[in-house]
XYZ file of C-alpha atoms in Angstrom:
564
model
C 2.433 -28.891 -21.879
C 3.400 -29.890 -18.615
C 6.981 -31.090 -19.681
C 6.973 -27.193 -21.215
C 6.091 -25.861 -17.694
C 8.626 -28.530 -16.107
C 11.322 -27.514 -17.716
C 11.053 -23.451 -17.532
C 10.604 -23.988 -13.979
C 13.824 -25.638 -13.535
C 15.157 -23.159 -15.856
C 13.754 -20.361 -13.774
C 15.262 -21.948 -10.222
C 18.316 -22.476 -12.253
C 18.875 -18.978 -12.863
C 18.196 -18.340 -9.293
C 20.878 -19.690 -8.027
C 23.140 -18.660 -10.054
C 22.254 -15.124 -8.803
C 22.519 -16.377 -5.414
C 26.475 -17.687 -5.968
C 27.259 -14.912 -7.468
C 25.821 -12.632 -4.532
C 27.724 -14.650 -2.664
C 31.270 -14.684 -4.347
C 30.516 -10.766 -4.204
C 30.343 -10.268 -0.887
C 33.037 -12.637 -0.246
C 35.261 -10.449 -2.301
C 34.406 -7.303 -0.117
C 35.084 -9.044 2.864
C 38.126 -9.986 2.229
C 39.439 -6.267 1.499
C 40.173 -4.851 4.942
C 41.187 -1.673 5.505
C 43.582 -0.959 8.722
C 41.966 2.305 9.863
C 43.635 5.628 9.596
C 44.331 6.393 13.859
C 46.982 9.010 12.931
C 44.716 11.648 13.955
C 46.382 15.089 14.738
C 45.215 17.167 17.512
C 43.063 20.256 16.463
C 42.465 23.609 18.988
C 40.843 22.474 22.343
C 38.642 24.890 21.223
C 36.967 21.845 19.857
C 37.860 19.129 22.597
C 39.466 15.823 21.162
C 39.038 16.765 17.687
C 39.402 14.090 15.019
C 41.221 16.217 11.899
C 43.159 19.185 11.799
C 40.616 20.320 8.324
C 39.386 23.618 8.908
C 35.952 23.319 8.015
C 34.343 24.906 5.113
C 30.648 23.976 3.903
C 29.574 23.794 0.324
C 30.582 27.110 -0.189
C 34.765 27.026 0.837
C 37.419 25.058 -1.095
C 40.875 25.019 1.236
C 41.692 21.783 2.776
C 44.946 21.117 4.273
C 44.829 17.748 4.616
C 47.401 14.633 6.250
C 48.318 12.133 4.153
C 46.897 8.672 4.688
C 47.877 6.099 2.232
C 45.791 5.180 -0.121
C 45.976 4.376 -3.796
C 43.363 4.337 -6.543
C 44.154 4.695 -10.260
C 44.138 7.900 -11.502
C 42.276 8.763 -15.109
C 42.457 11.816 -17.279
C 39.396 12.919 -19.318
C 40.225 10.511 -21.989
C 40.247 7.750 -19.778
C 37.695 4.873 -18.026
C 37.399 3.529 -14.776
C 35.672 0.370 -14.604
C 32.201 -0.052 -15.674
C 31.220 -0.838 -11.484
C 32.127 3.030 -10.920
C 29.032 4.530 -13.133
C 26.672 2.106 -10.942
C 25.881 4.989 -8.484
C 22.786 3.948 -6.656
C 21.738 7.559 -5.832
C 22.835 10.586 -8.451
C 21.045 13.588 -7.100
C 20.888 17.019 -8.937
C 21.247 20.000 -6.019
C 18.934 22.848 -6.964
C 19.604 25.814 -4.916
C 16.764 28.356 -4.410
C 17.851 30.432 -2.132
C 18.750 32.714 -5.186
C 17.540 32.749 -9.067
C 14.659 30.016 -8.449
C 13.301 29.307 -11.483
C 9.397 28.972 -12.366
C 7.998 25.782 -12.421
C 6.941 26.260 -16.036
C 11.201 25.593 -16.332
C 10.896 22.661 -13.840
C 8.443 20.801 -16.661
C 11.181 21.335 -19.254
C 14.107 20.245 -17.058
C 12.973 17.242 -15.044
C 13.315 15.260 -18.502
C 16.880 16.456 -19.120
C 17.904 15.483 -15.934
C 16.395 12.016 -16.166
C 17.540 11.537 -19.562
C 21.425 12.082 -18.224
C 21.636 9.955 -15.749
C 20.111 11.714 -12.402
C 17.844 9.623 -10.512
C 16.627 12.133 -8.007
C 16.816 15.981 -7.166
C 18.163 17.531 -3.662
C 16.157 21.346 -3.669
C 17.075 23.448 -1.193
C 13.786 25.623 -1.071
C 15.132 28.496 1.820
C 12.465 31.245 1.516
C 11.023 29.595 -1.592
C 8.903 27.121 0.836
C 4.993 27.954 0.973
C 5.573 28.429 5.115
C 2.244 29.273 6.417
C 0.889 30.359 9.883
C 3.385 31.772 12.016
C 6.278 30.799 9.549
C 4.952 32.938 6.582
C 7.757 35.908 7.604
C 10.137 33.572 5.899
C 8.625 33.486 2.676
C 9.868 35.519 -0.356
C 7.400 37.275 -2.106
C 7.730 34.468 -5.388
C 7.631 31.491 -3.130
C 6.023 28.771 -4.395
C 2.481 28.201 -3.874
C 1.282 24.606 -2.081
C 0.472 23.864 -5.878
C 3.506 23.878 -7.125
C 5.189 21.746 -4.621
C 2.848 19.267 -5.487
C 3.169 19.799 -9.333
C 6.705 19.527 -8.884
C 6.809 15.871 -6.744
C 4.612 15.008 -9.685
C 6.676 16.057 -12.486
C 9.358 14.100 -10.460
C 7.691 10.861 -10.245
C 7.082 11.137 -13.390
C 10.403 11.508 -14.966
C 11.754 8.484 -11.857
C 13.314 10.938 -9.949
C 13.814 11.012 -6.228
C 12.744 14.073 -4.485
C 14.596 14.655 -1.312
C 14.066 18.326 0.122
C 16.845 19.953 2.185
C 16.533 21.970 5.298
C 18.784 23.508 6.946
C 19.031 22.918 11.208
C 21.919 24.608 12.250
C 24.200 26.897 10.041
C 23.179 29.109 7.036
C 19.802 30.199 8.281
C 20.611 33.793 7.268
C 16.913 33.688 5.865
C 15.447 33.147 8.809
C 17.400 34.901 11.335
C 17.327 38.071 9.598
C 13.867 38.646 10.535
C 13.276 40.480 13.772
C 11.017 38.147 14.991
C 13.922 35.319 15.059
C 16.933 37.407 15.665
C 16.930 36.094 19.498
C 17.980 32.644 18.344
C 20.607 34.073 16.505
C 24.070 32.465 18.030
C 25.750 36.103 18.002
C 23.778 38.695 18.250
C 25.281 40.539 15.233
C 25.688 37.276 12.653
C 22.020 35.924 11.520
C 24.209 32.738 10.492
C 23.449 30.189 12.822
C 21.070 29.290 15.728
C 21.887 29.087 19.235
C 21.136 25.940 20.484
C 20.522 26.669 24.227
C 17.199 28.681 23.826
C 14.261 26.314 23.723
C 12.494 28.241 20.575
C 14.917 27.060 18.558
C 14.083 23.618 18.511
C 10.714 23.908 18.559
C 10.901 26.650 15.313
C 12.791 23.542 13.713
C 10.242 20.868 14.573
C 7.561 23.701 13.122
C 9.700 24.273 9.940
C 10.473 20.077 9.523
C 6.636 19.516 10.021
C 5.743 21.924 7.070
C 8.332 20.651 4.576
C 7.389 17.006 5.362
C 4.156 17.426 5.120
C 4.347 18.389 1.682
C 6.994 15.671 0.836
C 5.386 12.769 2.160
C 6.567 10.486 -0.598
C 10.132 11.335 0.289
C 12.343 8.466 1.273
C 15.172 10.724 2.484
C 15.662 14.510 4.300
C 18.621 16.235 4.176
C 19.488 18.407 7.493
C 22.102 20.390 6.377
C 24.265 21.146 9.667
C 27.062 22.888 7.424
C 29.415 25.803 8.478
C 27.642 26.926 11.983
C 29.983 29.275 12.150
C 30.775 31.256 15.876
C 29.116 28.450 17.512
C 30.479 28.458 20.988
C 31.058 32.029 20.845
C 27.567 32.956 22.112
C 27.199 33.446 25.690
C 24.861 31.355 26.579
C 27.246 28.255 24.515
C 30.175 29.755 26.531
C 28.390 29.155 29.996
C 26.827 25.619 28.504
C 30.596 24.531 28.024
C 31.577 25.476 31.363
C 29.083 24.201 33.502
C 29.231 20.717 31.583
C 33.077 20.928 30.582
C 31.769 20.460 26.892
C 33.596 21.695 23.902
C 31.718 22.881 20.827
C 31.855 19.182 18.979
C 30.126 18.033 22.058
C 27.506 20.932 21.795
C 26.857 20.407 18.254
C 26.102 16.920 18.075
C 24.233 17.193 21.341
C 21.698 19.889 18.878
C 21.932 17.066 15.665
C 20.613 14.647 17.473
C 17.776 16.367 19.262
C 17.023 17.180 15.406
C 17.521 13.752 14.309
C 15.004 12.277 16.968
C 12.629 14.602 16.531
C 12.636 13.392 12.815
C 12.968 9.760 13.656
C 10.154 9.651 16.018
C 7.887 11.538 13.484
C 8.596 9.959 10.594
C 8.970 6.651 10.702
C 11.249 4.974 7.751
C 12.267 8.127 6.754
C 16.097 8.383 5.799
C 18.328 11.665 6.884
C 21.510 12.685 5.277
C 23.638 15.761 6.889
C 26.905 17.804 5.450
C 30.023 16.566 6.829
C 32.361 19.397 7.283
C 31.134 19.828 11.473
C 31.797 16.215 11.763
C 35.289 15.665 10.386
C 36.700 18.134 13.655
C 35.086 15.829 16.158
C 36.410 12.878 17.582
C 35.976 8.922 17.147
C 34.799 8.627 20.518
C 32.180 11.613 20.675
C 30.878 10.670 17.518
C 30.302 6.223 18.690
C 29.275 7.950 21.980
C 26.822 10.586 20.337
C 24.587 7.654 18.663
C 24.163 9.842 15.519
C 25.833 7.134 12.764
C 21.949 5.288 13.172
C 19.923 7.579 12.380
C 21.732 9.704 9.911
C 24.365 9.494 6.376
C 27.230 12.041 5.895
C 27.312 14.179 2.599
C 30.911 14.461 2.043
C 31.492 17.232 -0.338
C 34.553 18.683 -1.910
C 34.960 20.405 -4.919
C 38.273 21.242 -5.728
C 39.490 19.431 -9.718
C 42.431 17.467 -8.907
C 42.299 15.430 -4.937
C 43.833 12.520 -4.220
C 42.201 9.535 -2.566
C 43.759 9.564 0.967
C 42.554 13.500 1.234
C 39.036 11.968 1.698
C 39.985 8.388 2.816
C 40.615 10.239 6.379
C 37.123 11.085 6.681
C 36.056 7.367 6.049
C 37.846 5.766 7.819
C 37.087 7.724 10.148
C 33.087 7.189 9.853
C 33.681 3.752 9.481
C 35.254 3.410 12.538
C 32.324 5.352 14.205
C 29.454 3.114 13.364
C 28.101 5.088 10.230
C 26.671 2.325 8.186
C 26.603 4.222 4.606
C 28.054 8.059 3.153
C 27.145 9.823 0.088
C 29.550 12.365 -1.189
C 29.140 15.842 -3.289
C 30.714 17.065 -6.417
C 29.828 20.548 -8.058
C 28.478 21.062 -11.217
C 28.728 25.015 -11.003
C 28.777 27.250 -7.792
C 31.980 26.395 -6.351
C 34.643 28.436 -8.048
C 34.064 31.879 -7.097
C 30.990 33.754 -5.493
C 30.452 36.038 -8.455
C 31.371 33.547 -11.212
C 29.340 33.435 -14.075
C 30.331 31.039 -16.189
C 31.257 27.338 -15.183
C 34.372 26.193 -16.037
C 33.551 22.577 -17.783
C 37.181 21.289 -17.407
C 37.367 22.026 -13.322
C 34.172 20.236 -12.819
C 34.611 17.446 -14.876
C 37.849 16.549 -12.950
C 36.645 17.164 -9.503
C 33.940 13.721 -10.852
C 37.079 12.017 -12.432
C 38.547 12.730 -8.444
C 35.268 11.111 -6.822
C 35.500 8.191 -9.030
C 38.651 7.633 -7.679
C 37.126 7.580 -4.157
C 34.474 5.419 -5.098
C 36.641 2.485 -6.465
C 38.436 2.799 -3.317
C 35.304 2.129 -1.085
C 35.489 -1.460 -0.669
C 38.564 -0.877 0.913
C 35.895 0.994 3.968
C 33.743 -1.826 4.506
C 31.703 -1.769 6.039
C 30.797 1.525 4.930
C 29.025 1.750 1.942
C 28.808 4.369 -0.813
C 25.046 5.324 -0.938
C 24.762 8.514 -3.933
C 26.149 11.411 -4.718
C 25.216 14.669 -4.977
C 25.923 17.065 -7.727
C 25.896 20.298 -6.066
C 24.848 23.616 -8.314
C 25.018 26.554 -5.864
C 23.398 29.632 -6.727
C 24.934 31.736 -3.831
C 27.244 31.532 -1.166
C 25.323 32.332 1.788
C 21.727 34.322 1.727
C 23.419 37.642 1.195
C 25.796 36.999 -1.374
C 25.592 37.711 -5.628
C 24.241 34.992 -7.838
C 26.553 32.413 -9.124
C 26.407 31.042 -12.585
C 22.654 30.470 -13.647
C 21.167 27.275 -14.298
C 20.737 27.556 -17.895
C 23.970 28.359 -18.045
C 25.395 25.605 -15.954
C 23.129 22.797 -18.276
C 26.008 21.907 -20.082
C 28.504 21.187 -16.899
C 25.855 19.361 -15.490
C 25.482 17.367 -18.371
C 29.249 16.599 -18.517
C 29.201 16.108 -15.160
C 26.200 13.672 -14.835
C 27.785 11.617 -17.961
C 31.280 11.657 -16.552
C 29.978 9.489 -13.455
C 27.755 7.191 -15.611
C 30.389 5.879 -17.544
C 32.801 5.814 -15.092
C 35.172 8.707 -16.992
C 34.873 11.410 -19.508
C 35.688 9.031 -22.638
C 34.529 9.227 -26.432
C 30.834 7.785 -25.106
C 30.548 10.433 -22.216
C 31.199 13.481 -24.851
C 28.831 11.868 -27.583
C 25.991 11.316 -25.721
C 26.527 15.071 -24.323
C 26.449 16.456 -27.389
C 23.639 14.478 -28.706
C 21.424 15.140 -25.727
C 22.495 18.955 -25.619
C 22.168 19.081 -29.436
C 25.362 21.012 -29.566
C 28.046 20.208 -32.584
C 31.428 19.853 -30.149
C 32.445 20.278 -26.634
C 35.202 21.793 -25.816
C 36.530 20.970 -21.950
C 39.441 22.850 -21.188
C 38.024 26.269 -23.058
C 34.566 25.560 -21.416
C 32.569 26.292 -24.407
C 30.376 24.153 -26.537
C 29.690 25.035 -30.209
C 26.146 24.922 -32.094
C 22.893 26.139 -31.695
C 22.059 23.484 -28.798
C 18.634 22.144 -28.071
C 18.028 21.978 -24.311
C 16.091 24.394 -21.801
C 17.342 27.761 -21.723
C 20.086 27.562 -24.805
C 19.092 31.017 -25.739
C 20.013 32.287 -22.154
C 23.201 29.972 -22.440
C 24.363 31.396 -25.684
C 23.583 34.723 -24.636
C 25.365 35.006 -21.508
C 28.535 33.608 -22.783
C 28.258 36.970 -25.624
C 27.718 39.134 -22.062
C 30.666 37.071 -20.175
C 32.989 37.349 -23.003
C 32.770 40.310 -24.881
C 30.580 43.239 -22.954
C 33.352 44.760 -20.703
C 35.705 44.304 -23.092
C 33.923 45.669 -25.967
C 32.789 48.734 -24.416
C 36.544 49.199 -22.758
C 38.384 49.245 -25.762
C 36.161 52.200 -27.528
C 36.988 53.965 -24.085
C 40.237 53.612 -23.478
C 41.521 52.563 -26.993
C 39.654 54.250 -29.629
C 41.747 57.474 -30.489
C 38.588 59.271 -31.292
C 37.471 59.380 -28.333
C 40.203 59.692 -26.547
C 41.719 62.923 -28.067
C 38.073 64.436 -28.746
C 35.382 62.785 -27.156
C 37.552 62.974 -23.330
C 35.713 63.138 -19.863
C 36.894 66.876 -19.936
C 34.940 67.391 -23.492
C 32.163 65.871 -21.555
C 31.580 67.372 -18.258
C 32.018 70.832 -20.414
C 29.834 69.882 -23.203
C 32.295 70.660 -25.577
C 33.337 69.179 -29.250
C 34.142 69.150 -33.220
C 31.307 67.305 -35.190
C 33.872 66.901 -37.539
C 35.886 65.150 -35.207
C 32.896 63.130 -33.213
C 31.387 61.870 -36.821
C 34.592 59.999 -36.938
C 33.589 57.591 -34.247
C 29.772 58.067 -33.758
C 29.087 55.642 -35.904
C 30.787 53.173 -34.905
C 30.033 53.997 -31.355
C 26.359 54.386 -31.793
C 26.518 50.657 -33.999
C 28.168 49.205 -30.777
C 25.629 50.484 -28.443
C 22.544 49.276 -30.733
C 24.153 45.804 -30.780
C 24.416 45.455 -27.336
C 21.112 47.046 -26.445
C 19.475 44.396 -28.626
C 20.766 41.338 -27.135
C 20.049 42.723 -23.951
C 16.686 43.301 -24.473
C 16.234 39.564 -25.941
C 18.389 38.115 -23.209
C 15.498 40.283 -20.711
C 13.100 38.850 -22.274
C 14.497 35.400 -21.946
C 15.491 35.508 -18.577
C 11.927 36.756 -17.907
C 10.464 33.167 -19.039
C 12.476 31.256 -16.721
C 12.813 33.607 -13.937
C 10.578 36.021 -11.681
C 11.717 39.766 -11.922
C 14.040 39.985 -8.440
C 16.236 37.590 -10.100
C 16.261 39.222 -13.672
C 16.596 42.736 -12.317
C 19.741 41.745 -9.658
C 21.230 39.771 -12.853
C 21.312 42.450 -15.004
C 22.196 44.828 -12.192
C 24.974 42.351 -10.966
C 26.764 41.727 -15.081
C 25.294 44.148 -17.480
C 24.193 47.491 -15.778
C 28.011 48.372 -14.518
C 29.427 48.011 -18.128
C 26.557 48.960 -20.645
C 25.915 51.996 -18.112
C 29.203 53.651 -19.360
C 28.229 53.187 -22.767
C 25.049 54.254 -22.516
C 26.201 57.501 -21.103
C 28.705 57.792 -23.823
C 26.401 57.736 -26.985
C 23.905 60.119 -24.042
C 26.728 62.882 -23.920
C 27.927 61.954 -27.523
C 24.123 63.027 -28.635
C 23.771 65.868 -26.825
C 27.155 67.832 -27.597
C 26.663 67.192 -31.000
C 23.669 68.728 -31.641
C 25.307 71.913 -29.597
C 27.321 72.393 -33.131
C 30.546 73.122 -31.734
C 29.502 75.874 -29.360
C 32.154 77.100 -27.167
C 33.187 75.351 -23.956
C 30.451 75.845 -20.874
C 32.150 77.204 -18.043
C-alpha cells in the first residue's frame, strides 16, 4: 500500500513539472516575439490636441474607418478554412444583449441562457438602459416594462446556472439619450438641444453617475467585470461651459474626456474593490500616447475594440494596439457583431457578413503575441437592437439566433469549417445552412424559430407580394384603378376576375400575421410588438387591406354609376 501511494505521488509531482516546463517554454516563446511599435502616427484636427490616429470615431453603431497602413501580416482564411486550434481558446466570449429596444421577457431569458452556453458563450454583456429597476430619485428613467428587482436576480441566477458571466453595461458619457431626455436631466445635457451626452463640468453629473453605478452594482454583486461604455460622446467640447474649461486650462477635448473617465473609473475603483472595468475604444484611438501614460487610465480599465465591417486586415486594428501597448494597458478585448451593425432598419442579418467580420478577428487574435505585453482578454459579440435611443429596431433576437450561432461557432473552432456548420445545424436543429444567401432550411428547434421563420416570409415576400397585385396585376390596373376607387366606381364582371385572388392573398397574409402577433407577444411586451409591426408590416399590409376594403364596398354598389 504504501509503495502504491509512493509511486502515484511521484507520478503526481511528475506531471507537475512537466506543466511547469511547458509554462515555461510558453512564455519564452512570447517573449521572444517583439513587436517594434507603430510611431507613424498622423496628426488629427487640434480640435483634439496631439491626437494619436487620424480614425474618425464611430461607436458600435458606425462602420467607416479610414485607416493607415501599419504592417502587419496574419494568414488570411475563407469560410472553409481553420486557423489554429490556439485561436478558439478565447478566455472571455460574451453575448451583448441590447435592451434599450425589443427587451425580451425573462420567461425568453430561461430558454436562451442554455443556447448560449451550449455554443460556446461563457458570459453575457446586457446593456439594461431604461430596462434597470432605478428606484428613488432615478425611477424617471425607467420604462414602463422595466424589469422588476426580481428579475435581475432571476436572471444572475439563470446565469450562474448555465456558467455564464454576467457583466452589466452602463453607459458614463455618450448615448445617454434615455436619460437626458427627461426634463429633470436636460441641464447636464452637453448641448442644450442633443440629449446625447453629458457635460462633464456640472457637478450633478458625476454624482447622477455614482447614483446610477451604485444601483446597478448593487444588484450585480457577483460581477467580476463593469463595462462603462464611454462610446461616441458626440459635440463634446462644443458646450460652453467645455469651451471655457479648454481655455482656461489650454486642454483639448482628449484631455477633457479622459479627465471625466477617470473620475468614473475611481469612483468605481474605490467602491468596489476587485472589480474589473472594460470601456469602448473609439474616444481613445484620437488621443495621444502621452495623454493616455499621463492620464493613468490603462490600470484601472480594458479597451473594447469593436469593428464590424466583413473583410479588415490586421494592421487596420494593429494601430490601435500598438498603440495601447505602448500606453501601459495591460489587456484589450475586442467586439464583433452578430446582428445590428449593417443598417439601422435592417431586419434580417446577413449570416455571410458576420461570419467574416469573426474570420477578420481571428486574424487579429493570432497576431497578438506579436503586442506583448498586451494580452487578448474576450470578446464581445455585439447584437444591437438600435442605433441610438431614438432610432427603429434592428433585426430581433430570434431572428438573429442563427448568426449568433454561426458566429459563436466560427470563433470556437478557430474558422467556419465542416465542424463549425455541423454543430450549428445540430444545435439549431435546422437541415442546412446556407452563408452567403443567409438562410437556413428546416423547421429548426431553438427559442423563437416560429418568429424566425416567420419574419423571413414578412422580409421576403410581403412588399413584394402585395406590389405586384398593385402595380402588375392587369385587373386591377385597368378596372380596379385609384380613380375607380376614390369614385366608387366598377364592373363586377370585371372585379370577380381578380377578387379572388386578391381576397386569397389578403387572408394569407392576415393569418400569419396574426400567428406571428401572437408569437411575438410570448417573447416580447406590447411597445415592442406594436412598433414592430408598425415599423415592417403596417406600411405594406395597410395598402392591401384598403384594397380588398374598397374592393368590398364597390362591389356590392352593383355597378352604379360613378359618384361625383
Amino acid at each position: 500500500m504504501a509503495c502504491q501511494r509512493s509511486t502515484k505521488l511521484n507520478l503526481l509531482r511528475l506531471a507537475v513539472l512537466l506543466v511547469v516546463a511547458l509554462a515555461g517554454i510558453k512564455f519564452l516563446l512570447r517573449d521572444s516575439l517583439t513587436l517594434e511599435l507603430h510611431r507613424h502616427i498622423p496628426k488629427d484636427s487640434g480640435f483634439w490636441g496631439d491626437t494619436g490616429d487620424t480614425s474618425q470615431g464611430a461607436g458600435p453603431r458606425s462602420q467607416a474607418l479610414e485607416l493607415p497602413v501599419v504592417k502587419i501580416t496574419a494568414p488570411r482564411q475563407g469560410p472553409g478554412q481553420q486557423g489554429p486550434k490556439d485561436s478558439g481558446a478565447t478566455e472571455m466570449r460574451l453575448v451583448h444583449l441590447d435592451l434599450k429596444g425589443a427587451a425580451p421577457k425573462v420567461s425568453y431569458l430561461e430558454q436562451l441562457f442554455p443556447l448560449l452556453s451550449r455554443l460556446g458563450a461563457n458570459g453575457v454583456l446586457i446593456e439594461y438602459e431604461d430596462m434597470f429597476p432605478f428606484k428613488g430619485e432615478l425611477e424617471v428613467l425607467r420604462s414602463p416594462y422595466a424589469y422588476s428587482e426580481e428579475d435581475i436576480d432571476w436572471i444572475q441566477q439563470l446565469a450562474e446556472l448555465h456558467k455564464l458571466e454576467v457583466v452589466p453595461l452602463v453607459q458614463t458619457f455618450g448615448h445617454v439619450e434615455f436619460i437626458l431626455k427627461h426634463e429633470k436631466y436636460q441641464h447636464l445635457r452637453e448641448v442644450e438641444r442633443f440629449p446625447n451626452s453629458f457635460n462633464p463640468h456640472v457637478p450633478d453629473t458625476l454624482a447622477l453617475l455614482k447614483s446610477l453605478l451604485s444601483q446597478v452594482m448593487e444588484k450585480h454583486r457577483r460581477s467580476s467585470w463593469i463595462h462603462i461604455g464611454a462610446d461616441e460622446v458626440f459635440h463634446l467640447g462644443e458646450g460652453m461651459d467645455s469651451k471655457s474649461w479648454m481655455s482656461h486650462n489650454r486642454g483639448d477635448v482628449g484631455t477633457m474626456y479622459l479627465k471625466h473617465i477617470k473620475q468614473v473609473l475611481g469612483f468605481i475603483a474605490a467602491r468596489y474593490q476587485g472589480l474589473r472595468a472594460l470601456m469602448w475604444d473609439d474616444m481613445l484611438r484620437k488621443i495621444s500616447t502621452g495623454a493616455l501614460r499621463e492620464s493613468g487610465i490603462a490600470k484601472q480599465v480594458s479597451p473594447v475594440v469593436w469593428f464590424y465591417a466583413p473583410d479588415f486586415e490586421v494592421e487596420q486594428i494593429g494601430q490601435f494596439l500598438a498603440k495601447y501597448a505602448e500606453s501601459g494597458f495591460e489587456a484589450v478585448w475586442f467586439a464583433s457583431a452578430f446582428k445590428g451593425t449593417t443598417g439601422p432598419a435592417q431586419a434580417w442579418p446577413p449570416l455571410n457578413h458576420h461570419v467574416r467580420n469573426q474570420l477578420s478577428w481571428l486574424r487579429v487574435m493570432q497576431a497578438m503575441p506579436r503586442f506583448a505585453p498586451l494580452r487578448f482578454q474576450g470578446i464581445v459579440l455585439t447584437g444591437w437592437q438600435r442605433y441610438d435611443h431614438y432610432s427603429v429596431l434592428c433585426e430581433l433576437l430570434p431572428v438573429g439566433i442563427p448568426s449568433l450561432a454561426a458566429c459563436l461557432q466560427t470563433l470556437v473552432h478557430g474558422g467556419f469549417v465542416e465542424e463549425t456548420r455541423r454543430k450549428v445545424l445540430d444545435v439549431l436543429g435546422f437541415q442546412s445552412l446556407q452563408l452567403e444567401q443567409g438562410t437556413c432550411e428546416g423547421r429548426g428547434a431553438f427559442p423563437g424559430v416560429e418568429i424566425y421563420h416567420m419574419v423571413e416570409q414578412v422580409n421576403g415576400h410581403l412588399k413584394e407580394s402585395i406590389q405586384k397585385a398593385l402595380e402588375e396585376e392587369s385587373g386591377i390596373k385597368g378596372w380596379f384603378s385609384p380613380y375607380h376607387r376614390k369614385h366608387q366606381f366598377g364592373n363586377p364582371r370585371n372585379m370577380e376576375s381578380f377578387g379572388s385572388k386578391l381576397l386569397k392573398l389578403h387572408e394569407d397574409w392576415e393569418s400569419l400575421v396574426r400567428e406571428l402577433r401572437a408569437q411575438l407577444e410570448s417573447i416580447y411586451f406590447p411597445d415592442t410588438v406594436e412598433e414592430w409591426m408598425e415599423e415592417n408590416v403596417s406600411p405594406y399590409l395597410d395598402q392591401l387591406r384598403d384594397l380588398v376594403r374598397d374592393y368590398r364596398a364597390i362591389i356590392r354598389l352593383n355597378a352604379r354609376p360613378k359618384a361625383s
